[in-house]
Amino acid sequence: MAIMVYNTMTKRKEEFVPREPGKVSIYVCGVTPYNYAHIGNARPPVVWDCIRRFLRYRGYEVILVQNFTDVDDKIIQHGHLTGEDPLALAARFAQIYLEDMAALGVEPATYYPKVSGHIPEIITMVQGLIEKGYAYQLDGDVYFSVDAFPEYGKLSARPLDEMLVGARVEADERKRNPMDFALWKAAKEGEPAWDSPWGPGRPGWHIECSAMSLKYLGSGFDFHGGGTDLVFPHHENEIAQAEAYCGTKPFVRYWLHTAFITMRGDKMSKSLGNVVTIREACARFSPKVIRFWLLGTHYRNPLSYGEEELTAAANGLSRLETARENWRHLLSTPVQSGEDEASPAVAGLVAQVRERFIAAMEDDFNTAFALGILYELVREVNKWAFSEDFVLTASCQKVLKEALSLLEELGGVLGIWFAEEPAATGLSDEEINALVEQRQKARQNRDFKTADQIRDTLKAAGIVVEDTPHGVRWRRV
Ligand SMILES: [Zn+2]
């Protein structure tokens, strides 16, 4: 089966054909690190981490680039407010952002380019655009001329008057067209500035992504991602700059946009003041629950943040984690003799689950469907393996083993298995097993006082002991 993706450029699902067989190149617009990132900022990187894992699982070699906009008005303003050098402030919050990503189980991108490290590349590109007649100089500023690029607007496909509103164009009599946007801005007092052929200044926002994606991925790369709010003007401008500069198209083969996050019905945004940082959300729930919640809705649908939604995600994740632990435990018990076999329904499901999971992910990376398939596996296997008359025969063991390995493998593709945290008391698995065994012996000797004492000791160490029809099992809580 082919991978189908919804391409914002064509407004339809298309078959994914990589630029180079076996290789996938991805660019995702990153953050402007001037403060703690909010959970809306976590959606694109978590979604792309998952897409990247899936593509690798399907045998592709993947390069993923995500930028940091470390030269920006907001960073300069915050630097002025706190008295911190703007570049130092950006570097500090970029580091905090990377820690947030690590907490959410996002594997580091292949490259994390920063604007401040790519000024020469940006200047070369701006210079090239002037030489080719796509840009013009105004005092110390340089503007891109949208009239010189007739395809301007092809991604957002909006009427010009709507674009004008969207762009929040500054009235500037000097510009040839109000839609023209800055590629280079002349230095103002107290701002970071670099020398250029047009005098000291700094890049406009949009040019960095064209310059850095072309540097790391080359023209015509596979996927470009970001939030829907970036379609216009940011991505529209990236296309204009890159295609005008390279003289080739397309700049990007597939544009994928993640929908926004809402809170109590409103879009979460700093301007509305209803923002929850990644750190706050992780402290309140947990990083693995936040990740699970982010993957529980298809990336093109809006996602609601709230107590109810996050509690549902926590319960969903716990259902999968508990099944994994219970199945592992059951498989650690001795095999019984007998002829019992798994029901055809369970055996059939186990045989098909990988294929169905892949089909869900191949359908525009539908993580919500993929998770639904894992829930179904857990529900059906639990119904069978924890029924009263279940006997772990050799044949049943084989099916259960296969179910466990599928749950681990496919959950791993979604990145939902987080490293188990060490118990607060530092009890190792061996020590816990020894205590559980002592407790069993005490119970066999009808020494219930000792048995209860051991149980309490374990409980204090964050270990819950459960007596199940298949023997004693323990888990860390
Ligand atoms: Zn960008």
Coordinates of C-alpha atoms and ligand atoms in Angstrom, one line a residue:
M1 CA 0.0 0.0 0.0
A2 CA 1.1 3.5 -0.6
I3 CA 1.3 6.3 1.9
M4 CA -1.4 8.9 1.3
V5 CA -0.9 12.4 2.6
Y6 CA -3.2 15.4 2.5
N7 CA -1.3 18.2 0.7
T8 CA -2.3 21.7 1.6
M9 CA -1.0 22.8 -1.8
T10 CA -3.5 20.7 -3.8
K11 CA -6.1 20.4 -1.0
R12 CA -6.4 16.7 -1.5
K13 CA -4.9 13.4 -0.4
E14 CA -2.0 12.3 -2.7
E15 CA 0.2 9.3 -2.9
F16 CA 3.6 10.1 -1.2
V17 CA 6.4 9.6 -3.6
P18 CA 9.8 10.7 -2.2
R19 CA 12.1 12.9 -4.1
E20 CA 14.8 10.2 -3.8
P21 CA 13.8 6.5 -3.4
G22 CA 14.2 5.3 0.2
K23 CA 14.9 8.8 1.6
V24 CA 12.6 11.3 3.2
S25 CA 13.5 15.0 3.8
I26 CA 11.4 17.0 6.3
Y27 CA 11.5 20.6 7.4
V28 CA 9.3 21.8 10.3
C29 CA 9.0 25.4 11.3
G30 CA 10.2 25.7 14.9
V31 CA 9.7 28.2 17.7
T32 CA 10.8 31.7 18.5
P33 CA 12.4 31.1 21.8
Y34 CA 11.7 34.1 23.9
N35 CA 9.7 32.4 26.7
Y36 CA 8.6 29.0 27.8
A37 CA 6.9 27.2 24.9
H38 CA 3.2 26.5 25.2
I39 CA 1.5 23.2 24.4
G40 CA 0.4 24.5 21.0
N41 CA 4.1 24.6 20.1
A42 CA 4.4 20.9 21.1
R43 CA 1.9 19.6 18.6
P44 CA 3.9 19.9 15.3
P45 CA 7.1 18.4 16.8
V46 CA 5.3 15.4 18.5
V47 CA 3.3 14.7 15.3
W48 CA 6.5 14.9 13.2
D49 CA 8.4 12.7 15.6
C50 CA 5.7 10.1 15.2
I51 CA 5.7 10.5 11.4
R52 CA 9.4 10.2 11.4
R53 CA 9.4 7.0 13.5
F54 CA 6.7 5.5 11.2
L55 CA 8.7 6.4 8.0
R56 CA 11.8 4.8 9.5
Y57 CA 9.7 1.8 10.5
R58 CA 8.7 1.5 6.9
G59 CA 12.4 1.4 5.9
Y60 CA 13.0 5.1 4.9
E61 CA 16.1 7.0 5.9
V62 CA 14.7 10.3 7.3
I63 CA 16.3 13.7 7.7
L64 CA 14.4 16.2 9.8
V65 CA 15.3 19.8 10.2
Q66 CA 13.6 22.2 12.6
N67 CA 14.7 25.8 13.0
F68 CA 15.0 28.2 15.9
T69 CA 14.0 31.8 15.0
D70 CA 16.5 33.4 17.4
V71 CA 16.5 36.8 15.7
D72 CA 13.1 38.4 16.1
D73 CA 11.2 41.4 17.4
K74 CA 9.7 39.5 20.3
I75 CA 13.1 38.3 21.4
I76 CA 14.6 41.8 21.2
Q77 CA 11.6 43.2 23.2
H78 CA 12.0 40.6 25.9
G79 CA 15.7 41.1 26.0
H80 CA 15.1 44.8 26.5
L81 CA 12.6 44.2 29.3
T82 CA 14.9 41.8 31.2
G83 CA 18.2 43.5 30.3
E84 CA 19.4 40.2 28.8
D85 CA 21.3 40.1 25.5
P86 CA 18.6 39.0 23.0
L87 CA 20.8 36.2 21.5
A88 CA 21.6 34.9 25.0
L89 CA 18.0 35.0 25.9
A90 CA 17.1 33.1 22.8
A91 CA 19.8 30.5 23.4
R92 CA 18.6 30.0 26.9
F93 CA 15.0 29.4 25.9
A94 CA 16.0 27.2 22.9
Q95 CA 17.8 25.0 25.4
I96 CA 14.6 24.9 27.6
Y97 CA 12.6 24.0 24.6
L98 CA 14.9 21.1 23.7
E99 CA 14.5 19.8 27.3
D100 CA 10.7 20.0 26.9
M101 CA 11.0 18.0 23.7
A102 CA 13.2 15.4 25.3
A103 CA 10.6 15.1 28.1
L104 CA 7.9 14.4 25.5
G105 CA 9.9 11.6 24.0
V106 CA 10.7 13.6 20.8
E107 CA 13.9 12.4 19.3
P108 CA 16.3 15.2 18.4
A109 CA 16.0 16.6 14.9
T110 CA 18.9 15.9 12.5
Y111 CA 19.6 19.6 12.5
Y112 CA 18.4 22.6 14.6
P113 CA 19.6 25.6 12.5
K114 CA 19.4 29.0 14.1
V115 CA 19.1 32.3 12.2
S116 CA 22.1 33.8 13.9
G117 CA 24.3 31.0 12.6
H118 CA 23.1 31.4 8.9
I119 CA 23.4 35.1 8.2
P120 CA 25.8 34.6 5.3
E121 CA 23.4 32.1 3.6
I122 CA 20.5 34.5 4.1
I123 CA 22.5 37.5 2.7
T124 CA 23.5 35.4 -0.4
M125 CA 19.8 34.5 -1.0
V126 CA 18.6 38.1 -0.6
Q127 CA 21.3 39.3 -2.9
G128 CA 20.3 36.7 -5.5
L129 CA 16.7 37.7 -5.3
I130 CA 17.6 41.3 -6.0
E131 CA 19.8 40.3 -8.9
K132 CA 17.0 38.2 -10.4
G133 CA 14.6 41.1 -10.1
Y134 CA 12.4 39.6 -7.4
A135 CA 13.5 42.0 -4.6
Y136 CA 14.3 45.7 -4.3
Q137 CA 16.1 47.8 -1.9
L138 CA 14.6 50.7 0.1
D139 CA 17.1 52.7 2.1
G140 CA 18.6 49.9 4.3
D141 CA 15.6 47.5 3.9
V142 CA 15.1 44.9 1.2
Y143 CA 11.6 43.8 0.1
F144 CA 10.3 40.9 -1.9
S145 CA 8.1 42.1 -4.8
V146 CA 5.0 39.9 -4.9
D147 CA 4.1 41.3 -8.3
A148 CA 7.4 39.7 -9.7
F149 CA 6.2 36.3 -8.6
P150 CA 2.8 35.7 -10.4
E151 CA 2.1 32.4 -8.5
Y152 CA 2.1 34.3 -5.2
G153 CA -0.8 33.0 -3.1
K154 CA -1.0 29.5 -4.5
L155 CA -0.7 27.7 -1.2
S156 CA -3.3 29.6 0.7
A157 CA -5.5 30.2 -2.4
R158 CA -7.1 33.3 -0.9
P159 CA -8.4 36.4 -2.5
L160 CA -5.9 39.3 -2.3
D161 CA -8.1 41.4 0.0
E162 CA -8.2 38.6 2.5
M163 CA -4.5 38.2 2.3
L164 CA -4.0 41.8 3.0
V165 CA -5.9 41.4 6.3
G166 CA -4.1 38.2 7.1
A167 CA -0.7 39.8 6.5
R168 CA -1.5 42.7 8.8
V169 CA 0.4 44.9 6.3
E170 CA 2.1 47.9 7.7
A171 CA 1.2 51.0 5.8
D172 CA 4.4 51.9 4.0
E173 CA 4.1 54.3 1.1
R174 CA 7.5 53.3 -0.1
K175 CA 6.6 49.7 -1.0
R176 CA 5.6 48.9 -4.6
N177 CA 2.8 46.6 -3.4
P178 CA 1.3 46.6 0.1
M179 CA 1.8 42.8 0.1
D180 CA 5.6 43.1 -0.4
F181 CA 7.4 41.7 2.7
A182 CA 10.7 42.4 4.3
L183 CA 13.7 40.2 3.5
W184 CA 16.2 42.4 5.3
K185 CA 15.5 45.1 7.9
A186 CA 17.9 48.0 8.5
A187 CA 19.4 48.1 12.0
K188 CA 17.7 50.1 14.6
E189 CA 19.3 51.4 17.7
G190 CA 20.0 48.7 20.3
E191 CA 19.1 45.8 18.1
P192 CA 21.4 42.9 17.0
A193 CA 22.7 43.7 13.6
W194 CA 25.0 42.2 11.0
D195 CA 26.9 43.8 8.1
S196 CA 25.3 43.4 4.7
P197 CA 25.6 44.9 1.2
W198 CA 22.6 47.1 2.2
G199 CA 24.2 48.3 5.5
P200 CA 23.9 46.8 9.0
G201 CA 20.6 45.0 9.7
R202 CA 19.0 41.7 10.3
P203 CA 16.9 39.3 8.3
G204 CA 13.1 39.5 8.0
W205 CA 11.3 36.5 9.5
H206 CA 10.3 34.5 6.3
I207 CA 13.7 34.3 4.5
E208 CA 15.4 32.2 7.2
C209 CA 13.2 29.1 6.5
S210 CA 13.8 29.3 2.8
A211 CA 17.6 29.7 3.2
M212 CA 18.0 27.1 5.9
S213 CA 15.7 24.4 4.3
L214 CA 17.6 24.8 1.0
K215 CA 20.9 24.6 2.7
Y216 CA 20.1 21.3 4.6
L217 CA 17.6 19.7 2.3
G218 CA 18.0 21.2 -1.2
S219 CA 15.3 22.3 -3.5
G220 CA 12.2 20.1 -4.0
F221 CA 12.4 18.3 -0.6
D222 CA 9.6 16.1 0.6
F223 CA 7.7 17.4 3.5
H224 CA 7.2 20.9 5.0
G225 CA 5.3 21.0 8.3
G226 CA 4.1 23.6 10.7
G227 CA 0.9 24.9 12.3
T228 CA -2.1 26.0 10.1
D229 CA -1.5 29.5 11.3
L230 CA 1.8 29.5 9.2
V231 CA 0.1 28.8 5.8
F232 CA -0.3 32.5 5.3
P233 CA 1.8 34.5 5.1
H234 CA 4.8 32.6 6.3
H235 CA 4.7 29.5 4.0
E236 CA 3.4 31.5 1.1
N237 CA 6.4 33.7 1.4
E238 CA 8.8 30.8 1.8
I239 CA 7.6 29.4 -1.5
A240 CA 7.9 32.7 -3.3
Q241 CA 11.4 33.3 -2.0
A242 CA 12.7 29.7 -2.7
E243 CA 11.1 29.2 -6.1
A244 CA 12.1 32.6 -7.3
Y245 CA 15.7 32.1 -6.1
C246 CA 16.2 28.6 -7.4
G247 CA 14.3 29.1 -10.6
T248 CA 12.8 25.6 -10.1
K249 CA 9.6 24.3 -8.6
P250 CA 8.2 22.9 -6.4
F251 CA 10.2 24.1 -3.5
V252 CA 8.3 21.5 -1.4
R253 CA 6.5 18.3 -2.6
Y254 CA 4.0 18.0 0.2
W255 CA 2.8 20.6 2.7
L256 CA 1.3 19.2 5.9
H257 CA -0.3 21.5 8.5
T258 CA -1.2 20.6 12.0
A259 CA -4.4 22.2 13.4
F260 CA -4.4 24.3 16.5
I261 CA -5.1 23.5 20.1
T262 CA -8.2 25.0 21.8
M263 CA -9.0 25.6 25.5
R264 CA -12.6 26.0 26.5
G265 CA -13.6 26.5 22.9
D266 CA -11.0 29.2 22.1
K267 CA -7.8 28.9 20.1
M268 CA -4.9 28.8 22.5
S269 CA -2.8 31.8 21.8
K270 CA -0.6 34.2 23.6
S271 CA -2.6 37.1 22.4
L272 CA -5.8 35.7 24.0
G273 CA -3.9 35.0 27.2
N274 CA -5.2 31.4 27.6
V275 CA -1.9 29.8 27.3
V276 CA -0.6 26.7 29.1
T277 CA 3.1 26.0 28.9
I278 CA 4.5 22.6 28.1
R279 CA 6.1 22.6 31.5
E280 CA 2.8 23.4 33.3
A281 CA 0.9 20.7 31.4
C282 CA 3.6 18.1 32.0
A283 CA 3.7 18.9 35.8
R284 CA -0.1 18.7 36.0
F285 CA -0.5 15.5 34.0
S286 CA 2.8 13.9 32.9
P287 CA 4.9 14.1 29.7
K288 CA 3.8 10.7 28.5
V289 CA 0.1 11.6 29.0
I290 CA 0.6 14.9 27.1
R291 CA 2.2 13.0 24.2
F292 CA -0.5 10.4 24.2
W293 CA -3.2 13.1 24.2
L294 CA -1.5 14.9 21.3
L295 CA -1.5 11.6 19.2
G296 CA -5.1 10.7 20.1
T297 CA -6.5 13.1 17.5
H298 CA -5.6 13.2 13.9
Y299 CA -3.1 16.1 13.3
R300 CA -5.5 18.0 10.9
N301 CA -8.3 18.2 13.5
P302 CA -8.3 20.8 16.3
L303 CA -7.5 19.4 19.7
S304 CA -9.0 20.5 23.0
Y305 CA -6.9 20.9 26.1
G306 CA -8.8 20.4 29.4
E307 CA -9.1 18.2 32.5
E308 CA -11.6 15.8 30.9
E309 CA -9.5 15.3 27.7
L310 CA -6.3 14.8 29.5
T311 CA -7.9 12.4 32.0
A312 CA -9.3 10.4 29.1
A313 CA -5.8 10.3 27.6
A314 CA -4.2 9.2 30.9
N315 CA -6.8 6.4 31.2
G316 CA -6.2 5.3 27.6
L317 CA -2.4 5.1 28.1
S318 CA -2.8 3.3 31.4
R319 CA -5.0 0.7 29.7
L320 CA -2.2 -0.1 27.2
E321 CA 0.6 0.1 29.9
T322 CA -1.4 -2.2 32.2
A323 CA -2.1 -4.7 29.5
R324 CA 1.6 -4.8 28.6
E325 CA 2.5 -5.5 32.2
N326 CA -0.2 -8.0 32.7
W327 CA 0.7 -9.9 29.6
R328 CA 4.4 -9.9 30.5
H329 CA 3.5 -11.3 33.9
L330 CA 1.3 -14.0 32.5
L331 CA 4.0 -15.0 30.1
S332 CA 6.4 -15.4 33.0
T333 CA 4.2 -18.0 34.6
P334 CA 4.8 -21.7 33.8
V335 CA 3.2 -23.2 30.7
Q336 CA 0.4 -25.7 31.5
S337 CA -0.3 -28.9 29.6
G338 CA -3.4 -29.0 27.6
E339 CA -4.8 -28.6 24.1
D340 CA -6.5 -25.1 24.6
E341 CA -5.9 -22.7 21.7
A342 CA -6.6 -19.1 21.3
S343 CA -10.1 -18.4 19.9
P344 CA -10.1 -17.8 16.1
A345 CA -11.2 -14.2 16.8
V346 CA -8.1 -13.5 18.9
A347 CA -5.7 -15.4 16.7
G348 CA -7.1 -13.6 13.6
L349 CA -6.8 -10.2 15.2
V350 CA -3.2 -10.9 16.2
A351 CA -2.4 -12.0 12.7
Q352 CA -3.8 -8.8 11.2
V353 CA -3.0 -6.1 13.7
R354 CA 0.3 -5.0 12.2
E355 CA -1.1 -4.7 8.7
R356 CA -4.1 -2.7 10.0
F357 CA -1.9 -0.4 12.1
I358 CA 0.3 0.3 9.0
A359 CA -2.8 1.0 6.9
A360 CA -4.0 3.5 9.5
M361 CA -0.7 5.3 9.5
E362 CA -0.4 5.2 5.7
D363 CA -3.7 7.0 5.6
D364 CA -2.3 10.5 6.2
F365 CA -0.6 9.4 9.4
N366 CA -3.8 8.7 11.3
T367 CA -2.4 8.2 14.8
A368 CA -5.9 8.3 16.3
F369 CA -6.9 5.2 14.2
A370 CA -3.6 3.5 14.9
L371 CA -4.2 3.9 18.7
G372 CA -7.8 2.6 18.2
I373 CA -6.3 -0.6 16.7
L374 CA -4.0 -1.0 19.8
Y375 CA -7.1 -0.6 22.1
E376 CA -8.9 -3.2 20.1
L377 CA -6.0 -5.6 20.5
V378 CA -5.8 -5.0 24.2
R379 CA -9.6 -5.4 24.7
E380 CA -9.8 -8.7 22.8
V381 CA -6.7 -10.3 24.2
N382 CA -7.6 -9.3 27.8
K383 CA -11.1 -10.7 27.4
W384 CA -9.5 -14.0 26.3
A385 CA -6.4 -14.3 28.5
F386 CA -8.0 -13.1 31.7
S387 CA -11.2 -15.2 31.5
E388 CA -11.9 -17.7 34.2
D389 CA -11.2 -20.8 32.1
F390 CA -8.0 -19.5 30.5
V391 CA -5.1 -22.0 30.6
L392 CA -1.6 -21.0 29.4
T393 CA -1.0 -23.9 27.1
A394 CA 2.0 -23.8 24.7
S395 CA -0.3 -22.8 21.9
C396 CA -1.9 -19.9 23.9
Q397 CA 1.5 -18.8 25.0
K398 CA 2.6 -18.4 21.4
V399 CA -0.4 -16.2 20.6
L400 CA 0.0 -14.1 23.7
K401 CA 3.7 -13.7 23.1
E402 CA 2.9 -12.5 19.6
A403 CA 0.3 -10.1 20.9
L404 CA 2.7 -8.6 23.4
S405 CA 5.5 -8.2 20.9
L406 CA 3.0 -6.4 18.5
L407 CA 1.8 -4.1 21.3
E408 CA 5.4 -3.2 22.1
E409 CA 6.5 -2.8 18.5
L410 CA 3.5 -0.7 17.3
G411 CA 3.4 1.4 20.5
G412 CA 7.1 2.0 19.9
V413 CA 6.3 3.4 16.4
L414 CA 4.1 6.0 18.2
G415 CA 6.7 6.5 20.8
I416 CA 4.3 5.9 23.7
W417 CA 6.6 3.6 25.8
F418 CA 8.5 5.9 28.1
A419 CA 11.5 4.6 30.0
E420 CA 10.2 3.2 33.3
E421 CA 11.2 5.6 36.1
P422 CA 13.3 4.1 38.8
A423 CA 11.4 3.7 42.1
A424 CA 11.9 6.5 44.6
T425 CA 13.3 4.1 47.1
G426 CA 15.8 2.6 44.7
L427 CA 14.6 -1.0 45.1
S428 CA 15.8 -3.0 42.2
D429 CA 13.7 -5.6 40.4
E430 CA 15.6 -8.4 42.1
E431 CA 15.1 -6.9 45.5
I432 CA 11.4 -6.5 44.9
N433 CA 11.1 -10.1 43.5
A434 CA 12.9 -11.4 46.7
L435 CA 10.4 -9.5 48.9
V436 CA 7.5 -10.7 46.9
E437 CA 8.8 -14.3 47.3
Q438 CA 9.2 -13.9 51.1
R439 CA 5.7 -12.6 51.2
Q440 CA 4.4 -15.7 49.3
K441 CA 6.3 -18.0 51.7
A442 CA 4.8 -16.2 54.7
R443 CA 1.3 -16.6 53.2
Q444 CA 1.9 -20.3 52.6
N445 CA 2.9 -20.7 56.2
R446 CA -0.2 -18.8 57.2
D447 CA 2.0 -16.1 58.7
F448 CA -0.3 -13.3 57.5
K449 CA 1.2 -10.7 59.8
T450 CA 4.6 -11.0 58.1
A451 CA 3.0 -11.1 54.7
D452 CA 1.1 -7.9 55.4
Q453 CA 4.2 -6.2 56.7
I454 CA 6.1 -7.0 53.5
R455 CA 3.2 -5.8 51.5
D456 CA 3.2 -2.5 53.4
T457 CA 7.0 -2.1 52.9
L458 CA 6.6 -2.6 49.2
K459 CA 3.6 -0.2 49.1
A460 CA 5.7 2.5 50.8
A461 CA 8.3 1.9 48.1
G462 CA 5.7 2.6 45.5
I463 CA 5.2 -1.1 44.6
V464 CA 1.7 -2.5 44.3
V465 CA 1.4 -6.3 44.8
E466 CA -1.6 -8.0 43.3
D467 CA -2.8 -11.5 43.7
T468 CA -4.2 -12.7 40.4
P469 CA -5.6 -16.0 39.3
H470 CA -2.3 -16.5 37.5
G471 CA -0.1 -15.8 40.6
V472 CA 1.3 -12.8 42.3
R473 CA 2.4 -9.8 40.3
W474 CA 3.8 -6.4 41.2
R475 CA 4.1 -3.1 39.5
R476 CA 5.6 0.3 40.2
V477 CA 3.0 3.1 40.6
Ligands
ZN1 ZN 9.3 28.7 8.8

